[in-house]
Amino acid sequence: MTNAPTPQHVAIIMDGNGRWAKQRGRPRTFGHAEGVEALRRTVEAAGELGVCYLTVFGFSTENWRRPAEEVTALFDLLRLYVAHDLDKLVAEGVRVRIIGSRAGLQPDIAEIIDHAESRSKHNDKLNLTIAFNYGGQDEIARAARRIAEDAVAGKIAPSEINPAHFAAYLDTCELPAPDLVIRTSGEARLSNFLLWQAAYAELVFDDVLWPDFGKASLERAFAEFRHRERRYGGHGSEQA
Ligand code: FPP
């Protein structure tokens, strides 16, 4: 199997905001604010490069361990991003989804999420998914809980459960699996991001810190993606 010229679904772990800010003697929250600028550039670039699905990791279920001030700043950035950018995103044909647990979110955040999703639901040029209060293990556990509830209610027989069926219970049930997962800042880990979905994704690790990411970085990652041979557990195309 050969690669399509451009990955259809690109997922990004936006890492390095804190180090970027530290290098400039500024607070970590300054790095996160600059991270939003990088996100804006990346959404624009993804559309220009023909990406259909872009999924970004905005706040993990583990990020609650950070100081309260930083957690508040990250929530405020989500509020500001939607308030400032939703009109433009909708006008440009972007469909916005937010995946992750709604448990423990302030009511206004839940409303912002519902509003962004419903206002953009007829769009399909680019599907932007923000993982917020998201953890792959948490997502899988929530899906398992719902399947168990359906089994107890007699809606599904345990023998019917297979990977395709299970995937329909995940937050990402409307999205294809990512073709490419990019992580910035030189760290080479998935950190609980899209654990189920990334089973056959190509992983690209870039040393650039997230606030410096942009179209050139995305193109570099795509060039690396094109050199990879995806086998999905089978043989390479030359042996097929
Ligand atoms: C990791 O950098 C980044 C995050 C924990 C948050 C990512 C968030 C943004 C890019 C902005 C938020 C945007 C929206 C719309 C939600 P880090 O703080 O772990 O950096 P470090 O590893 O250098 O300390």
Coordinates of N, CA and C and ligand atoms in Angstrom, one line a residue, residues 14-19 28 32 35-36 39 57-58 63 66 70 74 77-78 81 130 132 210, ligand 1:
M14 N 0.8 19.3 20.7 CA 1.4 20.7 20.6 C 2.2 20.9 21.9
D15 N 3.5 20.4 21.8 CA 4.3 20.4 23.0 C 5.4 21.5 22.9
G16 N 5.8 22.0 24.1 CA 7.0 22.9 24.1 C 6.6 24.4 24.5
N17 N 5.4 24.7 24.8 CA 5.0 26.1 25.1 C 5.8 26.6 26.3
G18 N 5.9 25.7 27.3 CA 6.6 26.2 28.6 C 8.0 26.5 28.3
R19 N 8.7 25.6 27.6 CA 10.1 25.8 27.3 C 10.3 27.0 26.4
R28 N 5.0 30.6 31.8 CA 4.5 29.5 30.9 C 3.2 29.9 30.2
H32 N 1.7 29.4 26.2 CA 0.4 28.9 25.8 C -0.3 29.8 24.8
G35 N 1.1 29.7 21.7 CA 0.7 28.4 21.1 C -0.6 28.5 20.4
V36 N -1.5 29.4 20.8 CA -2.8 29.6 20.1 C -2.5 30.2 18.7
L39 N -1.5 27.5 16.6 CA -2.6 26.7 16.2 C -3.4 27.4 15.0
F57 N -4.1 18.3 20.5 CA -4.2 18.0 21.9 C -4.1 19.3 22.7
G58 N -5.3 19.8 23.2 CA -5.3 21.1 23.9 C -5.1 21.0 25.4
N63 N -3.3 17.1 32.7 CA -2.9 18.5 32.9 C -3.6 19.1 34.1
R66 N -1.3 20.4 36.9 CA -0.5 21.6 36.8 C -1.0 22.7 37.8
E70 N -2.1 27.9 35.8 CA -1.9 27.5 34.4 C -3.1 26.8 33.9
L74 N -5.3 27.9 30.5 CA -5.6 27.0 29.4 C -7.1 27.0 29.1
L77 N -7.9 30.2 27.4 CA -7.5 30.3 26.0 C -8.5 29.5 25.1
L78 N -9.1 28.5 25.6 CA -10.1 27.8 24.8 C -11.3 28.8 24.6
Y81 N -10.3 31.5 22.2 CA -10.1 31.0 20.8 C -11.5 30.8 20.1
I130 N -10.6 19.5 18.6 CA -9.7 19.9 19.8 C -9.9 18.9 20.9
F132 N -9.8 18.2 24.5 CA -9.7 19.0 25.6 C -10.3 18.3 26.8
W210 N 6.3 24.2 20.0 CA 5.1 24.4 19.4 C 4.8 25.9 19.0
Ligands
FPP1 C1 2.3 21.5 26.1 O1 3.3 22.4 26.4 C2 1.1 22.2 25.7 C3 0.0 22.1 26.5 C4 -0.2 21.4 27.7 C5 -1.2 22.9 26.0 C6 -1.4 23.1 24.6 C7 -2.2 24.3 24.4 C8 -2.1 25.2 23.5 C9 -1.2 25.1 22.3 C10 -2.9 26.4 23.5 C11 -4.3 26.1 23.8 C12 -5.2 26.2 22.7 C13 -6.5 25.8 22.7 C14 -7.4 26.4 21.7 C15 -7.0 24.9 23.7 P1 4.0 22.3 27.8 O2 3.4 23.4 28.6 O3 4.0 21.0 28.3 O4 5.5 22.8 27.4 P2 6.8 22.3 28.1 O5 6.9 20.8 27.8 O6 7.9 23.0 27.3 O7 6.8 22.6 29.5

